[in-house]
Coordinates of C-alpha atoms in Angstrom, one line a residue:
X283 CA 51.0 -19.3 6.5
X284 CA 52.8 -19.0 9.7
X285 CA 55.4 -21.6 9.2
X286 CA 56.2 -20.5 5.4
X287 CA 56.5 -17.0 7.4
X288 CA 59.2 -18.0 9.9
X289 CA 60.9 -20.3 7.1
X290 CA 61.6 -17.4 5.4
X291 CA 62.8 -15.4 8.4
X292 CA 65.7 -18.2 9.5
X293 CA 66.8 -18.3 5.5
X294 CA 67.4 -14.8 5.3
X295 CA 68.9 -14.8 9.2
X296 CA 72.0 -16.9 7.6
X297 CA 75.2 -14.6 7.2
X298 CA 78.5 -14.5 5.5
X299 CA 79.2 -15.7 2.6
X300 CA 76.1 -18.2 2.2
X301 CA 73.9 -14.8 2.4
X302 CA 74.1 -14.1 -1.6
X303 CA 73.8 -17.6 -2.6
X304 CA 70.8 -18.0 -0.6
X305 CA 69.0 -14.8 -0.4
X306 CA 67.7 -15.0 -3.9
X307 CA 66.2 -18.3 -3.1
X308 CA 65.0 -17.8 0.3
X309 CA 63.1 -14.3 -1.0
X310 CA 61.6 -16.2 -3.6
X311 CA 59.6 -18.6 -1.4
X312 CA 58.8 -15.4 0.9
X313 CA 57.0 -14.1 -2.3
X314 CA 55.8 -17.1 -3.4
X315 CA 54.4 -18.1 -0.3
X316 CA 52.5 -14.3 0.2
X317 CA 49.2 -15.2 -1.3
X318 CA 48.0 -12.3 -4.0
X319 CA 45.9 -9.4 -2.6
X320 CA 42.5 -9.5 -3.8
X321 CA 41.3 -6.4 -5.1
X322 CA 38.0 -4.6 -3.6
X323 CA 34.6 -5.6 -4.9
X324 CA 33.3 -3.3 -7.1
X325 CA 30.7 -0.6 -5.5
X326 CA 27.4 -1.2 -5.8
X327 CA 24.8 1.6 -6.1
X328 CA 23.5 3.2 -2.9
X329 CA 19.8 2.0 -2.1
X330 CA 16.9 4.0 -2.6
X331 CA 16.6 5.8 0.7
X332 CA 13.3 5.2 2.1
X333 CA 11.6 7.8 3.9
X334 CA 10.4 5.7 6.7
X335 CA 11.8 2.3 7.5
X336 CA 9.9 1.2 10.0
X337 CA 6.7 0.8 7.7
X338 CA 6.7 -0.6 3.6
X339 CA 5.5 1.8 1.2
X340 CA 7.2 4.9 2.0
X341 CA 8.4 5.5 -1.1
X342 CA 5.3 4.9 -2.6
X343 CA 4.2 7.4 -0.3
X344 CA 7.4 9.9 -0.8
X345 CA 5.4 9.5 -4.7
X346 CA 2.4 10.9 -3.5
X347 CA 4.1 13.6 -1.9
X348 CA 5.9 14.6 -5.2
X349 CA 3.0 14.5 -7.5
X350 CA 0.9 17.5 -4.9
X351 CA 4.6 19.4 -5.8
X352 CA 4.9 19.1 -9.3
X353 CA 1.6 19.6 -10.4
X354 CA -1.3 22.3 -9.6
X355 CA -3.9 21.6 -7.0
X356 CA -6.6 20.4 -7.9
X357 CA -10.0 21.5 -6.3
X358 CA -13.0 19.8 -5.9
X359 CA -11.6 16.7 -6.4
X360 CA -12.6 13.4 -5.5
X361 CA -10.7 11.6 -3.5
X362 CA -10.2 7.5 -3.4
X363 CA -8.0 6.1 -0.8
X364 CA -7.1 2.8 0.2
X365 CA -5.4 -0.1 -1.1
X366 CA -4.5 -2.3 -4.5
X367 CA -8.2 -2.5 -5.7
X368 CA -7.8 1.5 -5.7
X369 CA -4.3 1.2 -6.9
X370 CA -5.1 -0.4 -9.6
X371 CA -8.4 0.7 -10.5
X372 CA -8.0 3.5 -13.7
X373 CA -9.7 6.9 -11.8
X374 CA -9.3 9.2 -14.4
X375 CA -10.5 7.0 -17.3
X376 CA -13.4 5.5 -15.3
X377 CA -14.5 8.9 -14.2
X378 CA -13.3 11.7 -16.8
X379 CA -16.2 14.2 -16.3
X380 CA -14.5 14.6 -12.9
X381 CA -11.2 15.7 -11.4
X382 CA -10.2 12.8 -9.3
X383 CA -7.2 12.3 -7.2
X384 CA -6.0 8.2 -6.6
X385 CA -4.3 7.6 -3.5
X386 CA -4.6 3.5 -3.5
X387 CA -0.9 1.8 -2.9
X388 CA -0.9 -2.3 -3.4
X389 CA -1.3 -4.5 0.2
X390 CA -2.5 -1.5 2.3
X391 CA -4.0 -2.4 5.5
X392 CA -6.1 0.1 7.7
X393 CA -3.3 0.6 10.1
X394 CA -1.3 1.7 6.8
X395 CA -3.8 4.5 5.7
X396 CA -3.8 5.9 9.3
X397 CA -0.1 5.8 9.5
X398 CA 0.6 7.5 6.3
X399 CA -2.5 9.3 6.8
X400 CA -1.3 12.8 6.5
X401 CA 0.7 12.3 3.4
X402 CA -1.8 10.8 1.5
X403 CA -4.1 13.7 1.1
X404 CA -4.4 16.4 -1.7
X405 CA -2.7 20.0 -1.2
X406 CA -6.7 21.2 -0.8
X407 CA -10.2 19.5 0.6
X408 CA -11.6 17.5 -1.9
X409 CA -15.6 17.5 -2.9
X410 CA -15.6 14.0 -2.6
X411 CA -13.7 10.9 -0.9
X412 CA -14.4 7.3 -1.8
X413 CA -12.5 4.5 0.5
X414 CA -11.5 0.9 -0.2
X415 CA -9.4 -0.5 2.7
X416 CA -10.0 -3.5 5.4
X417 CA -9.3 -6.4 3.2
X418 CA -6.0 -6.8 3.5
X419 CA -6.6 -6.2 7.5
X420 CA -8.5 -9.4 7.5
X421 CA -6.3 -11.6 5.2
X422 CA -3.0 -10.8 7.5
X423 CA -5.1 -12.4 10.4
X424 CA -7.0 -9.5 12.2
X425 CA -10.3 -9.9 13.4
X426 CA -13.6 -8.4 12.2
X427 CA -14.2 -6.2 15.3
X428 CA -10.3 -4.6 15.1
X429 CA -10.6 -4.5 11.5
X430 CA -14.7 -1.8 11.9
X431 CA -12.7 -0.4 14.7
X432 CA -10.1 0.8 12.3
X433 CA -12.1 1.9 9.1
X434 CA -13.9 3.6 11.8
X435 CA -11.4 5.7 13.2
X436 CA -10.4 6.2 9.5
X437 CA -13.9 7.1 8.4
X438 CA -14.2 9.4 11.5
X439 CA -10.8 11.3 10.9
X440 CA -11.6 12.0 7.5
X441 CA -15.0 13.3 8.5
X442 CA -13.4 15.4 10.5
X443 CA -10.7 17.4 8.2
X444 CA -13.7 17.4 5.8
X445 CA -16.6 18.4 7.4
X446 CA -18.2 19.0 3.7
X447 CA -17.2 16.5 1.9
X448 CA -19.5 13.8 0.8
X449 CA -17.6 10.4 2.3
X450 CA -18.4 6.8 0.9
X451 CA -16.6 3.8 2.0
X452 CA -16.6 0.9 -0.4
X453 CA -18.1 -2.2 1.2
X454 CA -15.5 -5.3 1.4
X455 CA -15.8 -7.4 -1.9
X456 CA -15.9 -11.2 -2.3
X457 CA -13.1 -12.8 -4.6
X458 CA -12.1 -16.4 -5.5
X459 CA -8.8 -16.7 -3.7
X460 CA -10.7 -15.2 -0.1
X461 CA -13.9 -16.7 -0.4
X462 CA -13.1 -18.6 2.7
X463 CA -12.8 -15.0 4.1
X464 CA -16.5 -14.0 3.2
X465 CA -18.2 -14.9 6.5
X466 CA -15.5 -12.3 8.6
X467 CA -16.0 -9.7 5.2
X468 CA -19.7 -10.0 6.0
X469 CA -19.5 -9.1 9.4
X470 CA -17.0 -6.1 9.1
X471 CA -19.4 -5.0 6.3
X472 CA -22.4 -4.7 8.8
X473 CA -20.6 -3.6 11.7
X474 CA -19.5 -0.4 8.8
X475 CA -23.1 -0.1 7.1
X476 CA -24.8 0.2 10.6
X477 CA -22.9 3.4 11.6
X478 CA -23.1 4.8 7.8
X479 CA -25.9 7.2 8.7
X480 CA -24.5 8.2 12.5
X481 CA -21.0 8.9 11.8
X482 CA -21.7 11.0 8.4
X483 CA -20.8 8.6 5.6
X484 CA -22.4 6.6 3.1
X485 CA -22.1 2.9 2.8
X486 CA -22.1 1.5 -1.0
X487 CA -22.5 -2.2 -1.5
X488 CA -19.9 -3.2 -4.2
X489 CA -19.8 -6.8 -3.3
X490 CA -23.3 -7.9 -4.8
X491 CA -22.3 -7.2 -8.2
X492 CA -19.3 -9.4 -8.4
X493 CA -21.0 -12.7 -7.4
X494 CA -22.2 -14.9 -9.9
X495 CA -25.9 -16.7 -10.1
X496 CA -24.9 -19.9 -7.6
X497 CA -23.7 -16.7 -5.1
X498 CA -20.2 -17.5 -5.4
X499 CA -17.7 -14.8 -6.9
X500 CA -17.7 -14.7 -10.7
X501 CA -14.7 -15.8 -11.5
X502 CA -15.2 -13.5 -15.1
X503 CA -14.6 -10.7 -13.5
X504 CA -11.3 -11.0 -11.8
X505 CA -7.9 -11.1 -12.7
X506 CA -6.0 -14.7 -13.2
X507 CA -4.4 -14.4 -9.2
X508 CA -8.2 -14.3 -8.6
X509 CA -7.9 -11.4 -6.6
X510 CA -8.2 -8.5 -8.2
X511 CA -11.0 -7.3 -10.6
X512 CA -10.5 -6.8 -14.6
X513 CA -11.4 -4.5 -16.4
X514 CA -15.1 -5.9 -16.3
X515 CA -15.4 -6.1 -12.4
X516 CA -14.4 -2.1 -12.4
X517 CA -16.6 -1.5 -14.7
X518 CA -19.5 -2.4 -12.3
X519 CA -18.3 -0.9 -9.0
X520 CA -17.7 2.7 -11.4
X521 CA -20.5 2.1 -12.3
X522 CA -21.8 2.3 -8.7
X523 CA -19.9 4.8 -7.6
X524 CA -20.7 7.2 -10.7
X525 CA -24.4 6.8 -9.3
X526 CA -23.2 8.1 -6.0
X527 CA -21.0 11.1 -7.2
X528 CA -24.5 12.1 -8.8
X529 CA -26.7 11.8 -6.1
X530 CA -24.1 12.8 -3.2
X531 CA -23.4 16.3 -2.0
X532 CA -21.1 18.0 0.3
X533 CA -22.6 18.3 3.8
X534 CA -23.1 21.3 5.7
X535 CA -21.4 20.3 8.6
X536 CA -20.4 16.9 10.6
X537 CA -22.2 14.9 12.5
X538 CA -20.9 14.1 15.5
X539 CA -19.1 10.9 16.2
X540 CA -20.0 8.8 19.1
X541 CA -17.7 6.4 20.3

């Protein structure tokens, strides 16, 4: 580009005469040799602006957030909070005798819950909370004792903005595509169900019901990623947790949480 450049600067330098026979020429190449300007890329459409970019899920979160806006509190709720297998579990069909507020977002870990933690409850106390969460703790690689370290400190906070409240947490379940996982689920479930009764929370076994006879996890009762449960596998954990809901009731008043 540089030579065409100073080509075109010594044609158009020549004077006298020879300057309108060869200026038409000479100008030519100079435009010939200027490649075309390209125009601008079209715009594309600002991103979605996410609320907090240090974490995924904000704007699953921001979600949550919007619903407690747009709609009117509702009290006496239960709660359920935690990850995909809340996500995706239908709340208000599975439980319609019962207001219910769902508050599951897909690949949660612990750490997620008590990050968000504040923006993921209701506008009021609920009657009720039922969790779901440590799974996906284990799967990323976290072991069992940080994993019952964090549902406790989750467990415990919650007990602690809802004194009243009846509080379940959903033992850990067994599924084809983590069986390998079982041994590390098993131990996070006892390290939980031993400090049900202390810290003011009820434990509920939901793992039992989704093994098959040769104890392995009935493969019937999940999904094809063999992951998470159809239609049939929440049918037995609501039915579970509807037994609890009638037997649990609000507290008078927490207990208090050792360390």
């Amino acid at each position: 580009m540089r030579t065409a450049n100073i080509a075109c600067a010594r044609s158009t330098a020549i004077k006298g005469a020879g300057l309108r026979r060869t200026a038409l020429p000479a100008l030519l190449a100079c435009a010939l040799a200027v490649p075309a300007i390209a125009a601008p890329p079209p715009a594309r459409p600002a991103p979605v602006p996410n609320a907090d970019p240090t974490f995924p899920f904000s704007n699953e979160v921001e979600a949550f957030a919007k619903a407690n806006s747009a709609s009117t509190p509702v009290r006496d709720a239960t709660l359920f909070l935690g990850s995909s297998s809340i996500r995706l579990w239908d709340i208000a069909g599975s439980f319609a005798d019962i207001d219910t507020v769902n508050r599951g977002f897909g690949g949660a870990t612990t750490a997620h819950v008590l990050h968000y933690y504040r923006r993921l409850l209701p506008p009021v106390p609920p009657r009720s909370v039922v969790v779901y969460v440590g799974e996906n703790d284990l799967a990323a690689g976290a072991t069992p004792d940080a994993v019952s370290r964090d549902i406790l400190a989750l467990l415990k906070r919650l007990r602690a903005d809802y004194p009243r409240a009846a509080i379940a947490w959903l033992s850990l379940k067994p599924s084809p595509i983590r069986w390998t996982l079982w041994p590390k689920m098993a131990q996070v479930n006892a390290a939980i169900a031993a400090r049900a009764k202390r810290d003011g929370f009820s434990y509920i076994d939901v793992g039992a019901v989704l093994l098959a006879r040769d104890g392995l996890p009935d493969a019937s009762l999940f999904r094809p990623d063999g992951l998470h449960m159809n239609a049939r596998g929440y049918q037995r954990w609501t039915g579970l947790v509807d037994d609890w809901l009638d037997h649990a009731a609000p507290t008078t008043g927490a207990r208090p949480n050792a360390s």
